[in-house]
CSV table of C-alpha atoms and ligand atoms in Angstrom, one decimal:
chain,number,residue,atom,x,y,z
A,1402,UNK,CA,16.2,10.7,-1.7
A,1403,UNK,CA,13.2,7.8,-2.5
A,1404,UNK,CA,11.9,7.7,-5.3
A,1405,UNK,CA,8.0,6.8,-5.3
A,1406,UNK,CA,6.1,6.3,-8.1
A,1407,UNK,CA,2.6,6.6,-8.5
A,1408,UNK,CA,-0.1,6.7,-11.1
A,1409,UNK,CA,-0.4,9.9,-12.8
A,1410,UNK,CA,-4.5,10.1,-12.9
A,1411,UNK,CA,-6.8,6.7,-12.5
A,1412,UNK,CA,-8.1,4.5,-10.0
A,1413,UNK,CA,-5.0,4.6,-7.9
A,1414,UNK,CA,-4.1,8.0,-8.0
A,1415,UNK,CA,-6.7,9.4,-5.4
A,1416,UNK,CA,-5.9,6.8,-2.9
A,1417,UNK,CA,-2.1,6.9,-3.4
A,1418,UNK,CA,-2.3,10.7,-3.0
A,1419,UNK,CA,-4.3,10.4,0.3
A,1420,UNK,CA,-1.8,8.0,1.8
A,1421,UNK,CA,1.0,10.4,0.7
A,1422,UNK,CA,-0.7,13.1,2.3
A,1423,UNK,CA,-2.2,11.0,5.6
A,1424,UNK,CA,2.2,10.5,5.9
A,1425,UNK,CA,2.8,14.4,5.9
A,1426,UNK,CA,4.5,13.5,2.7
A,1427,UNK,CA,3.8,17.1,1.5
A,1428,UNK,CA,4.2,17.9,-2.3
A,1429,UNK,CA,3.0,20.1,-5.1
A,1430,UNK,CA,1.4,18.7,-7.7
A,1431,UNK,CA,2.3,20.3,-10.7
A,1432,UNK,CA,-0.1,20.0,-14.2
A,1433,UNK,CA,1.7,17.9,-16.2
A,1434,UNK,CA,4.5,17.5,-13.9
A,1435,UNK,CA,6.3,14.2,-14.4
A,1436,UNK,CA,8.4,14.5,-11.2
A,1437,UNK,CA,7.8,16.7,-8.2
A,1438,UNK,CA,9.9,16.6,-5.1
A,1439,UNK,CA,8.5,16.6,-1.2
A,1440,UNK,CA,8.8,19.5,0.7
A,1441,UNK,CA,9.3,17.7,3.9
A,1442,UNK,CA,10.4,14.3,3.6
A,1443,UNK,CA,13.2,13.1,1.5
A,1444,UNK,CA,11.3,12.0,-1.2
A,1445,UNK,CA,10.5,12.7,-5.1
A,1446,UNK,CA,6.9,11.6,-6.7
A,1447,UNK,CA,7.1,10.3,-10.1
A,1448,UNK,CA,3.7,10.2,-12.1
A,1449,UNK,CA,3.5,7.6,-14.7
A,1450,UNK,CA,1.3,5.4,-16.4
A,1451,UNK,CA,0.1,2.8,-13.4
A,1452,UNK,CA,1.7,-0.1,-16.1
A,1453,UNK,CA,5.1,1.4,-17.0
A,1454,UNK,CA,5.9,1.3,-13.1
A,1455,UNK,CA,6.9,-2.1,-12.4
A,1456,UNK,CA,9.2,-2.1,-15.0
A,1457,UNK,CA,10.5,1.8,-13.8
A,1458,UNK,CA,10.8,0.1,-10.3
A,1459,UNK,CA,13.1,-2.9,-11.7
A,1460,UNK,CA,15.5,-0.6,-13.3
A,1461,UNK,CA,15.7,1.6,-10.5
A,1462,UNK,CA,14.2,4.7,-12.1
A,1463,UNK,CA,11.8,4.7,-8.9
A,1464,UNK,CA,12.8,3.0,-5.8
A,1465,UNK,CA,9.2,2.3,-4.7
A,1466,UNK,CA,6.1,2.4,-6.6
A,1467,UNK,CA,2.2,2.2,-5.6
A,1468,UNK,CA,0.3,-0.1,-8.5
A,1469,UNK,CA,-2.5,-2.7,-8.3
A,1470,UNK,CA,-1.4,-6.3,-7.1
A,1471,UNK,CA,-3.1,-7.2,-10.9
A,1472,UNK,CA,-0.6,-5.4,-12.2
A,1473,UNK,CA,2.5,-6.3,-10.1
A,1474,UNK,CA,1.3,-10.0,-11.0
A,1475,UNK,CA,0.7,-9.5,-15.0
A,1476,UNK,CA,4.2,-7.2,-15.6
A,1477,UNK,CA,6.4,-10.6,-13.8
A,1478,UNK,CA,9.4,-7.8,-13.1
A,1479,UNK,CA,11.5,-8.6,-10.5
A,1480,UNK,CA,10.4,-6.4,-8.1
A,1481,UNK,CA,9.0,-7.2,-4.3
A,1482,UNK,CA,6.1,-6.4,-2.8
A,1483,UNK,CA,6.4,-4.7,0.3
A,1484,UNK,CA,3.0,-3.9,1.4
A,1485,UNK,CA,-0.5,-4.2,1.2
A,1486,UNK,CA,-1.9,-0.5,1.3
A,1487,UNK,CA,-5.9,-1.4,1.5
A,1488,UNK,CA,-7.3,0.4,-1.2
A,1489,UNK,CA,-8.8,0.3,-5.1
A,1490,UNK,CA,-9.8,-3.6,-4.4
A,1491,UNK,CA,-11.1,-5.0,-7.0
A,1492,UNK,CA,-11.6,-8.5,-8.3
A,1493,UNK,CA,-10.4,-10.2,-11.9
A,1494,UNK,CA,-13.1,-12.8,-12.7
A,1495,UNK,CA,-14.2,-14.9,-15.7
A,1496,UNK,CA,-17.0,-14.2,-17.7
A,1497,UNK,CA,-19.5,-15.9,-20.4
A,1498,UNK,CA,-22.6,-15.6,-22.1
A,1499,UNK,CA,-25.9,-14.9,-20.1
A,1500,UNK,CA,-27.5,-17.6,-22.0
A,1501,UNK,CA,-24.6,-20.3,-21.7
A,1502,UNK,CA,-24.8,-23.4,-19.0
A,1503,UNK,CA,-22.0,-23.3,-16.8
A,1504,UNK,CA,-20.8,-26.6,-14.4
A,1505,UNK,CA,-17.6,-25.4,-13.6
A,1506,UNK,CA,-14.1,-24.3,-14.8
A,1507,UNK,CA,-13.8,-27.1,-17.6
A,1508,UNK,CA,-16.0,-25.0,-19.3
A,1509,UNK,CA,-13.1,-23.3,-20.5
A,1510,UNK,CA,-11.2,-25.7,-22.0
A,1511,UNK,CA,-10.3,-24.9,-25.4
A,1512,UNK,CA,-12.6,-21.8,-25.3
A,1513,UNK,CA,-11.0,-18.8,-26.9
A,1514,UNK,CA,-10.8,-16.0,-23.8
A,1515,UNK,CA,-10.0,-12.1,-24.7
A,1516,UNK,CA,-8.5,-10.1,-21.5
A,1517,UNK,CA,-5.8,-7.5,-21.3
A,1518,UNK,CA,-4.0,-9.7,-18.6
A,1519,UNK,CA,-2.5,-12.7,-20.4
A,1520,UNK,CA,-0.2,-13.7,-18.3
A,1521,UNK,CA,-2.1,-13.6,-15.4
A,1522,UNK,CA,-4.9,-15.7,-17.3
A,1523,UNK,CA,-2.1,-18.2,-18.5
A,1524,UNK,CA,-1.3,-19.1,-14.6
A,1525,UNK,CA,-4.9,-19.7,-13.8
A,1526,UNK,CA,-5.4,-21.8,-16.7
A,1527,UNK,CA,-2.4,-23.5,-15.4
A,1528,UNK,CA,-3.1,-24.2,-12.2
A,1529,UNK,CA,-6.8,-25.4,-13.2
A,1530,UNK,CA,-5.2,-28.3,-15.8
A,1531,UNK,CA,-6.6,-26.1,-18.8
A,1532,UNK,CA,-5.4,-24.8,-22.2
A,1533,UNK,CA,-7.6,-22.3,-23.9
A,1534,UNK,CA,-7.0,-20.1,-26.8
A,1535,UNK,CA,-6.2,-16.2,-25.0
A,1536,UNK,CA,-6.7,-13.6,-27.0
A,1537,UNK,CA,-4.7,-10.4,-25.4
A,1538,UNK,CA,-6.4,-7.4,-26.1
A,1539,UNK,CA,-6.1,-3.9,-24.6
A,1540,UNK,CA,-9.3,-2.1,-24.2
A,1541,UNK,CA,-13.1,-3.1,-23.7
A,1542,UNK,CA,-13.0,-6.4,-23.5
A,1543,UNK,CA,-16.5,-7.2,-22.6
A,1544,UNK,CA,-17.2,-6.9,-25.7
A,1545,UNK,CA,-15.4,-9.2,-27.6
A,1546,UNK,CA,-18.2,-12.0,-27.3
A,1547,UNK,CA,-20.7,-9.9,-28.4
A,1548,UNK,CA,-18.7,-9.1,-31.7
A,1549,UNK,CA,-17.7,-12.9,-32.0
A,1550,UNK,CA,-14.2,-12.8,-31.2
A,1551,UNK,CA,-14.1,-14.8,-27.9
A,1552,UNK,CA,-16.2,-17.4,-26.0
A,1553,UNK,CA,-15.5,-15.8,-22.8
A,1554,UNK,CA,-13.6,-12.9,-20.9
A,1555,UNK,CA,-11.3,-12.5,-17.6
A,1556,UNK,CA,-11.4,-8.5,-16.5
A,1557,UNK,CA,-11.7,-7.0,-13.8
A,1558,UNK,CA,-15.0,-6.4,-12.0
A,1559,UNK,CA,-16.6,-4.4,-9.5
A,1560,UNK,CA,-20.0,-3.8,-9.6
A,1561,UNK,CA,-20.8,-6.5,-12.4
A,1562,UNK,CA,-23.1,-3.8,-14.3
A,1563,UNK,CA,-20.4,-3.9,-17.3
A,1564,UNK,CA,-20.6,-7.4,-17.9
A,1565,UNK,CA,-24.6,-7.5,-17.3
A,1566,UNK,CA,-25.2,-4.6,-19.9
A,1567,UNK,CA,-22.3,-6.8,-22.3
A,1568,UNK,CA,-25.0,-9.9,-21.8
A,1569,UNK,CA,-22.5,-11.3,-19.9
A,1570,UNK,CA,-22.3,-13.4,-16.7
A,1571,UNK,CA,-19.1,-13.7,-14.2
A,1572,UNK,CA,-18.6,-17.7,-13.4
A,1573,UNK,CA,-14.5,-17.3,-12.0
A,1574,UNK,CA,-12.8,-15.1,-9.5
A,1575,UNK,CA,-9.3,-15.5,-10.7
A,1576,UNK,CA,-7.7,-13.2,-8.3
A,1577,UNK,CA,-7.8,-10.3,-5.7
A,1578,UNK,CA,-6.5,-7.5,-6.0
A,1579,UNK,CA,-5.7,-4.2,-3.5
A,1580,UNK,CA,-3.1,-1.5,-4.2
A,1581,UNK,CA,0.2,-2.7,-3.2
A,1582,UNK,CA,4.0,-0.7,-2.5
A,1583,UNK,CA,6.4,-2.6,-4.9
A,1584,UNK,CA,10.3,-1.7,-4.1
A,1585,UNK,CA,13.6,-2.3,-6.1
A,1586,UNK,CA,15.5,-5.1,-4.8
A,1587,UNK,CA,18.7,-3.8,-4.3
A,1588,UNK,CA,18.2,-0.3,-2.3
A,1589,UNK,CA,21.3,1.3,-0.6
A,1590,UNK,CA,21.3,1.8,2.6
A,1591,UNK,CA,20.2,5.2,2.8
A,1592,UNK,CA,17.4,4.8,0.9
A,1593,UNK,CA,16.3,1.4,2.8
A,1594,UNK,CA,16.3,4.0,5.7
A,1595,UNK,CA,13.8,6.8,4.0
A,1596,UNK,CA,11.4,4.0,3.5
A,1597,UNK,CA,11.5,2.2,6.8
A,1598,UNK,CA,10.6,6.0,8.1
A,1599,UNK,CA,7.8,5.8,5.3
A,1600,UNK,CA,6.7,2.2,6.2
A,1601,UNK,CA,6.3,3.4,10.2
A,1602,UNK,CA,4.1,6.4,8.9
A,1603,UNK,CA,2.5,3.9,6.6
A,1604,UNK,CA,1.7,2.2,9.0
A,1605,UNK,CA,0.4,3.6,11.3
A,1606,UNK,CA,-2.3,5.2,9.0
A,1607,UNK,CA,-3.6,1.9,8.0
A,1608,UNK,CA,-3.8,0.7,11.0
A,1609,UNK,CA,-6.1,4.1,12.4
A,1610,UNK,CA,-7.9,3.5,9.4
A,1611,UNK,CA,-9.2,0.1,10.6
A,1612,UNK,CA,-10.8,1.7,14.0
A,1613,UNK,CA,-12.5,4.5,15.2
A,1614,UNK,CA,-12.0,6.3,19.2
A,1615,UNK,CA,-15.0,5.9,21.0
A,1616,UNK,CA,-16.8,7.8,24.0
A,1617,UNK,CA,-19.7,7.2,25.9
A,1618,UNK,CA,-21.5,8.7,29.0
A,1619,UNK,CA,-22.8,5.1,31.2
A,1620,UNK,CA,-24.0,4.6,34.8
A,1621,UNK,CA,-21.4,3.7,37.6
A,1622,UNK,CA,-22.6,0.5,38.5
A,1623,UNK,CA,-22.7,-0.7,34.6
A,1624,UNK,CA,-18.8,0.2,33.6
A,1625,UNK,CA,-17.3,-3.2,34.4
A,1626,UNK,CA,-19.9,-4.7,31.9
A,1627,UNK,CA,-19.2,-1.9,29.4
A,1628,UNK,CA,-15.6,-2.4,29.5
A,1629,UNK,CA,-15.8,-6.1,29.0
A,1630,UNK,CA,-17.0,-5.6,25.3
A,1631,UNK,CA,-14.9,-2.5,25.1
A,1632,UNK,CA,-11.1,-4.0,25.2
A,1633,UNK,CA,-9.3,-0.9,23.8
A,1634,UNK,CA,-5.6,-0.7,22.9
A,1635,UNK,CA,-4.7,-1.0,27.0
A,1636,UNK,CA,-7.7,-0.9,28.6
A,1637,UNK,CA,-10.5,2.2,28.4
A,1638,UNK,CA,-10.2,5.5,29.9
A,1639,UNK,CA,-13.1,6.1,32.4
A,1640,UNK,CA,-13.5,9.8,33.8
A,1641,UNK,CA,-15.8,10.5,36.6
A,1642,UNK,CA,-18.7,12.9,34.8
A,1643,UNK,CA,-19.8,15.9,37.0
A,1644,UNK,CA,-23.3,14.2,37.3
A,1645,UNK,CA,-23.3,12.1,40.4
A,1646,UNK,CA,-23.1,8.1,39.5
A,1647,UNK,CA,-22.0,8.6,35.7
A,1648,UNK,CA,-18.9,7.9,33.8
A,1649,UNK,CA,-17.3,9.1,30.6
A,1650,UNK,CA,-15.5,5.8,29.0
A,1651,UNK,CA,-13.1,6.2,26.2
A,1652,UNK,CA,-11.8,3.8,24.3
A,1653,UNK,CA,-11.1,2.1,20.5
A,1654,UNK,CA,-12.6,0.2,18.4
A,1655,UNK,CA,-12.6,-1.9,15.5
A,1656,UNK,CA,-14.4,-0.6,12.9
A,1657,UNK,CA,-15.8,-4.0,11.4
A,1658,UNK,CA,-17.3,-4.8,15.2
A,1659,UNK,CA,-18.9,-1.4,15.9
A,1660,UNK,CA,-22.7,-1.7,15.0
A,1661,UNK,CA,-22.5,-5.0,16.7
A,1662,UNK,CA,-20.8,-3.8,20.0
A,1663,UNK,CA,-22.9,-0.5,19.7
A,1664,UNK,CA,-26.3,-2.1,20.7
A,1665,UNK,CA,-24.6,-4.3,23.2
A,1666,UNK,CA,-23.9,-0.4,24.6
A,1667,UNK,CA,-26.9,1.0,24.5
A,1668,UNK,CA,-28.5,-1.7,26.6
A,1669,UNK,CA,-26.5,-1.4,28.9
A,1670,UNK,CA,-27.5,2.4,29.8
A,1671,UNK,CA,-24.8,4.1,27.8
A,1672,UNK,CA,-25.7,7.2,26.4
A,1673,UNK,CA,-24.3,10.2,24.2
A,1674,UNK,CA,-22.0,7.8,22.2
A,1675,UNK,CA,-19.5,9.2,19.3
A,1676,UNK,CA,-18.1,7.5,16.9
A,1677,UNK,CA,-14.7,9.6,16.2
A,1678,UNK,CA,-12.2,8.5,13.2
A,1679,UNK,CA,-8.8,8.2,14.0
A,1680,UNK,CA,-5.6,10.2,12.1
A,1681,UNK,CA,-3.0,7.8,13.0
A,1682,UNK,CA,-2.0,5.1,15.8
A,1683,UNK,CA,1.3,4.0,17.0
A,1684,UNK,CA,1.7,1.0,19.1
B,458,ATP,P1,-3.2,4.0,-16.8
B,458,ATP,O1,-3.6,5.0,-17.7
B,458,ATP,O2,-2.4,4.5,-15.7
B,458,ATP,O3,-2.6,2.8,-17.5
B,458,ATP,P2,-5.5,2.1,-16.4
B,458,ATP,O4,-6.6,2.4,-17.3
B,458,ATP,O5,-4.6,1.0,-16.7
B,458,ATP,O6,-4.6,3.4,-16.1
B,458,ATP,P3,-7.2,2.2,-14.0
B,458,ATP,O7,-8.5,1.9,-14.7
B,458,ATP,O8,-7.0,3.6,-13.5
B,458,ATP,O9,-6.0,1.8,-14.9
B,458,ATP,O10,-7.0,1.1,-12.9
B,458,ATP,C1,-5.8,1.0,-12.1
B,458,ATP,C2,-5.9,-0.1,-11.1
B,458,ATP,O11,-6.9,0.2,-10.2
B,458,ATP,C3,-6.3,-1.5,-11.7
B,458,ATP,O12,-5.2,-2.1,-12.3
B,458,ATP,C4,-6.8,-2.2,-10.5
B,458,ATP,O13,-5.7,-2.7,-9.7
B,458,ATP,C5,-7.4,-1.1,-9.7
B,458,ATP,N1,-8.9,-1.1,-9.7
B,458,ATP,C6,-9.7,-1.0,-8.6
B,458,ATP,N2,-11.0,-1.0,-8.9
B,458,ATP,C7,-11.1,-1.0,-10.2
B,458,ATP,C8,-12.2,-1.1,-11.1
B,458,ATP,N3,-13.5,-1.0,-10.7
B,458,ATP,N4,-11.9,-1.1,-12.4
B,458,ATP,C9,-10.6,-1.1,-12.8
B,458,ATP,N5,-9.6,-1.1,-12.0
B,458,ATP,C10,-9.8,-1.1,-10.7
B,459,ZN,ZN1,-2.8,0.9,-16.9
């Protein structure tokens, strides 16, 4: 039986759920339920506070636990990361007054600084040469200049309207962060099993979610220039259409290329093309 942790409600818990479910990890989820097992998989899901999990993960209360890399980073347990699952990016960045000049990251020396992640903070600060004065604090920290208890902030950021309607100004990205699996370091065998099975499933749902299947109706004599730009995992699938001289090419894509690779298509004759997502891909 694994053990997987996730957070109980929060910015991780609709993606973590969704790559649960994308793995046929089936499971109830129970109101207030801190522990549920899977109905299919030899698995239990533990809801908890996205925080408390590193440490939970460390003692072995959870084998495996899905948190923000932010989080893995600040709580310095001694866990591993075992992958990169994609989702809830978000950056941590450095911010200061609207109305302050700003050269570069000296600016902070001796500044006093209010975040809720110290420690990762203290690194950066670090790694720059710097000492500043960090004030730890665990909620709304964008305000803290405003009310005169800091010169500056680090949080994390994603649209920048927080710190805008705070009068403030982001100046440092101090890190990146995506949702990451942690594990224990010391699994037994069986359960190192369990999650390899999870890792292939995992797998191969991140890697659909990058592309998208293709089809597309082309004239005959313009398929060897269609499946130049088209690669796919082999090479495309082209089935005779029951109009004379057309072909129906299948193939996938990456889903960061498409618009491009999309008009290149369309001048070259092709015609009726869908855009299909993908559930999973093995290779
Ligand atoms: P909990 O009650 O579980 O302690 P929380 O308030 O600490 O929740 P959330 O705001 O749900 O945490 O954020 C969880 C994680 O989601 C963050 O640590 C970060 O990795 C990620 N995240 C992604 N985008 C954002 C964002 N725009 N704001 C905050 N966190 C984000
Ligand atoms: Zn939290």
């Amino acid at each position: 039986m694994l053990k997987i942790a996730i957070q109980k409600s929060g910015r991780l818990s609709e993606g973590s759920l969704d790559l649960l479910k994308d793995c046929n990890v089936k499971f109830s989820k129970g109101k207030g339920r801190l522990v549920t097992p899977a109905q299919n998989f030899p698995a239990e899901v533990l809801f908890l506070r996205d925080d408390d999990i590193p440490q939970y993960v460390e003692d072995g209360v959870a084998d495996v636990g899905i948190i923000g890399e932010n989080v893995y980073l600040e709580s310095k347990r001694n866990v591993s990361i075992i992958k990169k699952l994609g989702f809830s990016k978000c950056r941590m960045s450095l911010a200061i007054p609207r109305n302050q000049e700003y050269h570069g990251v000296e600016f902070f020396q001796d500044k006093r600084i209010a975040t809720s992640y110290p420690g990762i903070l203290t690194d950066f600060l670090e790694q720059k040469g710097l000492e500043a004065d960090i004030h730890s604090i665990s909620g709304s920290v964008e305000i803290a200049p405003g009310i005169g208890l800091a010169d500056a902030v680090m949080d994390i950021v994603s649209t920048g309207s927080t710190l805008l309607s705070n009068g403030l100004k982001e100046v440092e990205t101090v890190l990146k962060s995506e949702a990451v699996m942690v594990g224990n370091k010391s699994l037994d065998a069986t359960k190192k099993q369990i999650l390899d099975q999870l890792l292939f499933r995992i797998d191969a749902v991140l890697r659909a979610r990058g592309f998208k299947y293709v089809l597309l109706n082309a004239p005959n004599e313009n398929i060897a220039q269609i499946i130049e730009i088209l690669p796919g995992m082999k090479s495309p699938t082209v089935l005779p259409l029951a109009e004379q001289g057309w072909s129906s090419i299948h193939s996938v894509l990456d889903e960061s290329d498409f618009w491009a690779i999309i008009d290149k298509l369309k001048a070259l004759g092709a015609e009726g093309i869908l855009i299909v997502p993908i559930e999973k891909m093995v290779i």
